[in-house]
C-alpha positions as a printed Julia matrix, in Angstrom:
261×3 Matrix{Float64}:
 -13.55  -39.5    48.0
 -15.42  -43.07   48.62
 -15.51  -44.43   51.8
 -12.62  -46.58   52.06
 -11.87  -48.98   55.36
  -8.36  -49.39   55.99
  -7.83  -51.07   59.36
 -10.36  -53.74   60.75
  -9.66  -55.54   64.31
 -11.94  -56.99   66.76
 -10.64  -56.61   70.19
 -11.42  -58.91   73.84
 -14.3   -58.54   75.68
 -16.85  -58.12   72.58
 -15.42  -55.02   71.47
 -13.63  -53.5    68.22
 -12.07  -50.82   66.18
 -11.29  -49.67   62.69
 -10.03  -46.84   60.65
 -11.65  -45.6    57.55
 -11.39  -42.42   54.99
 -14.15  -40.61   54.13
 -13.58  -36.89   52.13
 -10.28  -37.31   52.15
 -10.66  -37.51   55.89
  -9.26  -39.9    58.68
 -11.37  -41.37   61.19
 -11.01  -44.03   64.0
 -13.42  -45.94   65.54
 -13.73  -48.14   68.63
 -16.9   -49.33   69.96
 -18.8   -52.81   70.94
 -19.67  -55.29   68.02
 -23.55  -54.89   69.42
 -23.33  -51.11   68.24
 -21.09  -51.94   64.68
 -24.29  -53.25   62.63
 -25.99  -49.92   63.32
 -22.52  -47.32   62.8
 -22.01  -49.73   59.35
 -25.02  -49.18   58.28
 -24.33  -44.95   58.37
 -21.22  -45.35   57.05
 -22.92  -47.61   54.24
 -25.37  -44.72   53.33
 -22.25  -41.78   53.91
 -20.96  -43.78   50.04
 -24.41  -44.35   48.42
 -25.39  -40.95   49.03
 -21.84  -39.33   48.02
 -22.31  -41.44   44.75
 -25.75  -40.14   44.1
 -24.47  -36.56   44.8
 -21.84  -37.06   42.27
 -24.24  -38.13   39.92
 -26.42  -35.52   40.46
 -23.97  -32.95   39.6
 -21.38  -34.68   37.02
 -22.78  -35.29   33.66
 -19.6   -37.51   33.54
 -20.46  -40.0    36.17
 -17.89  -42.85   34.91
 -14.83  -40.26   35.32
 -15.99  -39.52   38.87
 -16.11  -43.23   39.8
 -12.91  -44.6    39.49
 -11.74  -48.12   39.54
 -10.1   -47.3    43.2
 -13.18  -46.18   44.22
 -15.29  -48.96   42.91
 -13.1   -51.54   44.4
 -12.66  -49.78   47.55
 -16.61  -49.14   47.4
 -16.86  -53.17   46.92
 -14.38  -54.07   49.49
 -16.26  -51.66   52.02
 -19.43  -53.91   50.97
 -18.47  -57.2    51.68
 -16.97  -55.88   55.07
 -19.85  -54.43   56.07
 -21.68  -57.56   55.11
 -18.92  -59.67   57.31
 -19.12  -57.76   60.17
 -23.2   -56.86   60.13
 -23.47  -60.53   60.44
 -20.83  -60.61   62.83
 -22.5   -57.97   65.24
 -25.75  -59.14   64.6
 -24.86  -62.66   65.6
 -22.98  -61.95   68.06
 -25.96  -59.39   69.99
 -28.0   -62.08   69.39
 -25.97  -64.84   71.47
 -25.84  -62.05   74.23
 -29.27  -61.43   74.13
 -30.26  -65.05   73.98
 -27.85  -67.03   76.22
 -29.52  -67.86   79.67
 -25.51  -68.46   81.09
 -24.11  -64.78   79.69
 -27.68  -63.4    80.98
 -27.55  -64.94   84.52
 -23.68  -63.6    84.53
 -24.59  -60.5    84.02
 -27.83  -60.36   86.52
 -25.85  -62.09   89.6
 -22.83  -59.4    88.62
 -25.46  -56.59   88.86
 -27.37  -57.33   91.67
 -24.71  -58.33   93.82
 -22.36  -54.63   92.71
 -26.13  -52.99   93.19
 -25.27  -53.44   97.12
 -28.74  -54.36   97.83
 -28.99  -56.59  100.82
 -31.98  -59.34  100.78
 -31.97  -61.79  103.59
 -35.53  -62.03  103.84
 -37.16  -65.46  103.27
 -40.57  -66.22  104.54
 -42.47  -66.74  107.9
 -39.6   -64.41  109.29
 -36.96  -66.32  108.93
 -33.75  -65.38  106.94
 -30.11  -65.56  106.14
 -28.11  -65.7   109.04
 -30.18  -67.21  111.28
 -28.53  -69.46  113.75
 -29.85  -72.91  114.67
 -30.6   -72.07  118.0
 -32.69  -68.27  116.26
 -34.07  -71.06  114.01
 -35.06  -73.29  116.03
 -36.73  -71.11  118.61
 -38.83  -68.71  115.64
 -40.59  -71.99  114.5
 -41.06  -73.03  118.15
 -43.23  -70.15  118.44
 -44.9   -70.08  114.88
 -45.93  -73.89  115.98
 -47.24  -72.87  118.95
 -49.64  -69.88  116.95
 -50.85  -72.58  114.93
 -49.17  -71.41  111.47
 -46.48  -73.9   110.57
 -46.0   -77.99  112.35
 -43.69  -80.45  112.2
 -42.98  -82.32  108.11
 -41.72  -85.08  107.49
 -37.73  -85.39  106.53
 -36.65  -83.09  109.55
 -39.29  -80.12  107.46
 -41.22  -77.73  108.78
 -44.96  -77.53  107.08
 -47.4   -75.32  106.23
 -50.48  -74.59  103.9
 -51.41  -71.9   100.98
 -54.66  -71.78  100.76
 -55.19  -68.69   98.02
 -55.25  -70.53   95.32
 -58.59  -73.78   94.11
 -56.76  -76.48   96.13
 -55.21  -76.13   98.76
 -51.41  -76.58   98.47
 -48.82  -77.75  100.72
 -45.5   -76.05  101.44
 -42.04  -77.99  103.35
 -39.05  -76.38  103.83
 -35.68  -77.36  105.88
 -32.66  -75.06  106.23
 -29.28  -75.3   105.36
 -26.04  -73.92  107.75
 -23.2   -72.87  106.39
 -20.61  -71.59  109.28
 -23.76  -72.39  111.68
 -25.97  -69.89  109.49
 -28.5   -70.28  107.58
 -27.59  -69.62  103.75
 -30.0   -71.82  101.86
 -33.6   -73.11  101.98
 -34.56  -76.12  100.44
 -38.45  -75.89   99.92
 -41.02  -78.04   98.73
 -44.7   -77.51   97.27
 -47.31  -80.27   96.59
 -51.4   -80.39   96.99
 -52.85  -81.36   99.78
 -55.25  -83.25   98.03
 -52.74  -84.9    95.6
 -53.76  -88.31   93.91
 -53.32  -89.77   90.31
 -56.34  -90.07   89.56
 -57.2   -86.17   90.94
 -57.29  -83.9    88.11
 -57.75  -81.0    89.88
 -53.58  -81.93   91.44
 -51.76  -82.14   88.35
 -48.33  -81.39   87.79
 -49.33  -78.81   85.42
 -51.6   -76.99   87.54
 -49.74  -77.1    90.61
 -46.65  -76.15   88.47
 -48.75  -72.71   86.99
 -49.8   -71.75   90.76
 -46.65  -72.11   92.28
 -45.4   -69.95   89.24
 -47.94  -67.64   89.53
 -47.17  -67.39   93.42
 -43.24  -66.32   93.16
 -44.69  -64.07   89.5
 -46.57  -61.99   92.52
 -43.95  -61.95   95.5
 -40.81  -61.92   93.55
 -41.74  -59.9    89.93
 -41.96  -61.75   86.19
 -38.18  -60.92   85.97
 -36.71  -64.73   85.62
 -34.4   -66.4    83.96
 -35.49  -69.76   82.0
 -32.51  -72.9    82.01
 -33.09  -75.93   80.78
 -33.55  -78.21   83.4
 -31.81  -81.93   83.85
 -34.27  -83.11   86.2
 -37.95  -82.17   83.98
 -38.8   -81.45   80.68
 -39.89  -78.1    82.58
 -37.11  -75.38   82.56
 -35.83  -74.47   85.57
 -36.69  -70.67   86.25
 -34.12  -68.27   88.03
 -34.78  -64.91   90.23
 -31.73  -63.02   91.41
 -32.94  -60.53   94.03
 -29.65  -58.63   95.49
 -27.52  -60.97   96.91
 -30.53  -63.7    96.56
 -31.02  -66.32   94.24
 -34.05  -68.23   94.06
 -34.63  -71.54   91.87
 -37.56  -72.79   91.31
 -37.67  -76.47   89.44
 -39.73  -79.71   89.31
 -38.22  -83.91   89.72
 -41.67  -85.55   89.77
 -45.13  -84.69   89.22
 -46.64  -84.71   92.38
 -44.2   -81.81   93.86
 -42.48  -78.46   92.85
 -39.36  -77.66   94.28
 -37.86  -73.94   95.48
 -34.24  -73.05   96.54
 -33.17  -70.33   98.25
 -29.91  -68.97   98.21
 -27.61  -66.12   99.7
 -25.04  -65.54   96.88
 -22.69  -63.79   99.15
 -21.78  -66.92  101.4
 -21.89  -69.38   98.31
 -19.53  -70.79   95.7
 -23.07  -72.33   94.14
């Protein structure tokens, strides 16, 4: 007997099922539309290859093949066809969509249990003003940050040619520290400089969170540069890193678990 589908229904959450008969045989079927293209395309070469065998060993071919079986052989065709497209498409807007991919990295990392409060210059999430306040009293004293301007605190990165600058200022939720605003520019930034362009001061800040936080980002399109906007999600720690103007780069640090954002 042909392959014959008799029941096709796609079901919520990006899954499906379907009944079909194949040697006089039932079967059902229920899996994701990412895996249907792939279990189509066996039961596609189950009927060429039960054709060919009847072929092989009927001298009468055209008894063999019915008109039931060619329609249901067509019908089974244009389904396949339908639904390859269907999965296809539809594995491809998964696998493409920055939103469903973020979704799924923030649901991950966060049910992973992993706990990252760690920001830089030992300071982190949950830090109280007062904690605050007193760690960068002592890092100013040691010489390695000093007072910014906009209520920042400032220091330099000097690893890379030029020397770049880096501000950042906390933010307190429930008199905590749940998000860091930071900001990088050169030191040596001018116009006219070509050694400070946006571009390169855009590729070393990139290349400086590629080395501390991995080449596993997410790309958005940003509303504030023709530059995406690129995405880490560490744990319960999201960091975005973006650009408004060309003579800075801008960071944001956030602690998913205390955030609506």
């Amino acid at each position: 007997m042909v392959l014959e589908v008799s029941i096709f229904k796609i079901l919520p959450r990006g899954h499906c099922f379907f009944v079909y008969r194949s040697s006089s045989k039932f079967k059902i079927i229920a899996l994701s539309l990412i895996e249907l293209p792939c279990v189509l395309a066996e039961m596609l070469y189950e009927t060429i290859y039960f054709l060919l065998d009847t072929k092989e060993n009927n001298n009468d071919f055209s008894k063999e093949l019915t008109m039931q079986n060619c329609f249901s052989l067509s019908e089974l065709v244009k389904k396949i066809r339908i639904v390859f497209f269907l999965g296809f498409f539809l594995s491809m807007l998964i696998g493409c969509d920055p939103a469903i991919q973020y979704r799924k990295l923030v649901k991950n990392q966060l049910n992973s249990g992993i706990t990252n409060d760690t920001l830089f210059h030992g300071v982190y999430f949950g830090m109280t003003y007062d904690e605050y306040y007193n760690h960068i009293t002592a890092l100013g004293h040691q010489g390695k940050v000093s007072q910014g301007g906009d209520m920042s605190v400032q220091c330099e990165i000097d690893e890379f040619d030029t020397k770049i600058r880096m501000n950042f200022v906390p933010e307190y939720i429930n008199d905590s520290i749940q998000v860091m605003r930071v900001t990088y520019s050169y030191v040596s930034w001018a116009p006219w400089n070509k050694r400070t362009t946006d571009d390169l001061l855009w590729k070393d800040v990139i290349n400086l969170y590629r080395n501390k936080y991995g080449p596993n980002f997410i790309q958005f399109k940003s509303n504030q540069s023709a530059r995406p906007a690129l995405v880490w999600v560490l744990g319960n720690q999201r960091i975005t890193l973006f650009q408004k103007d060309e003579a800075k780069v801008n960071a944001r640090f956030t602690n998913l678990r205390k955030t609506n954002s």
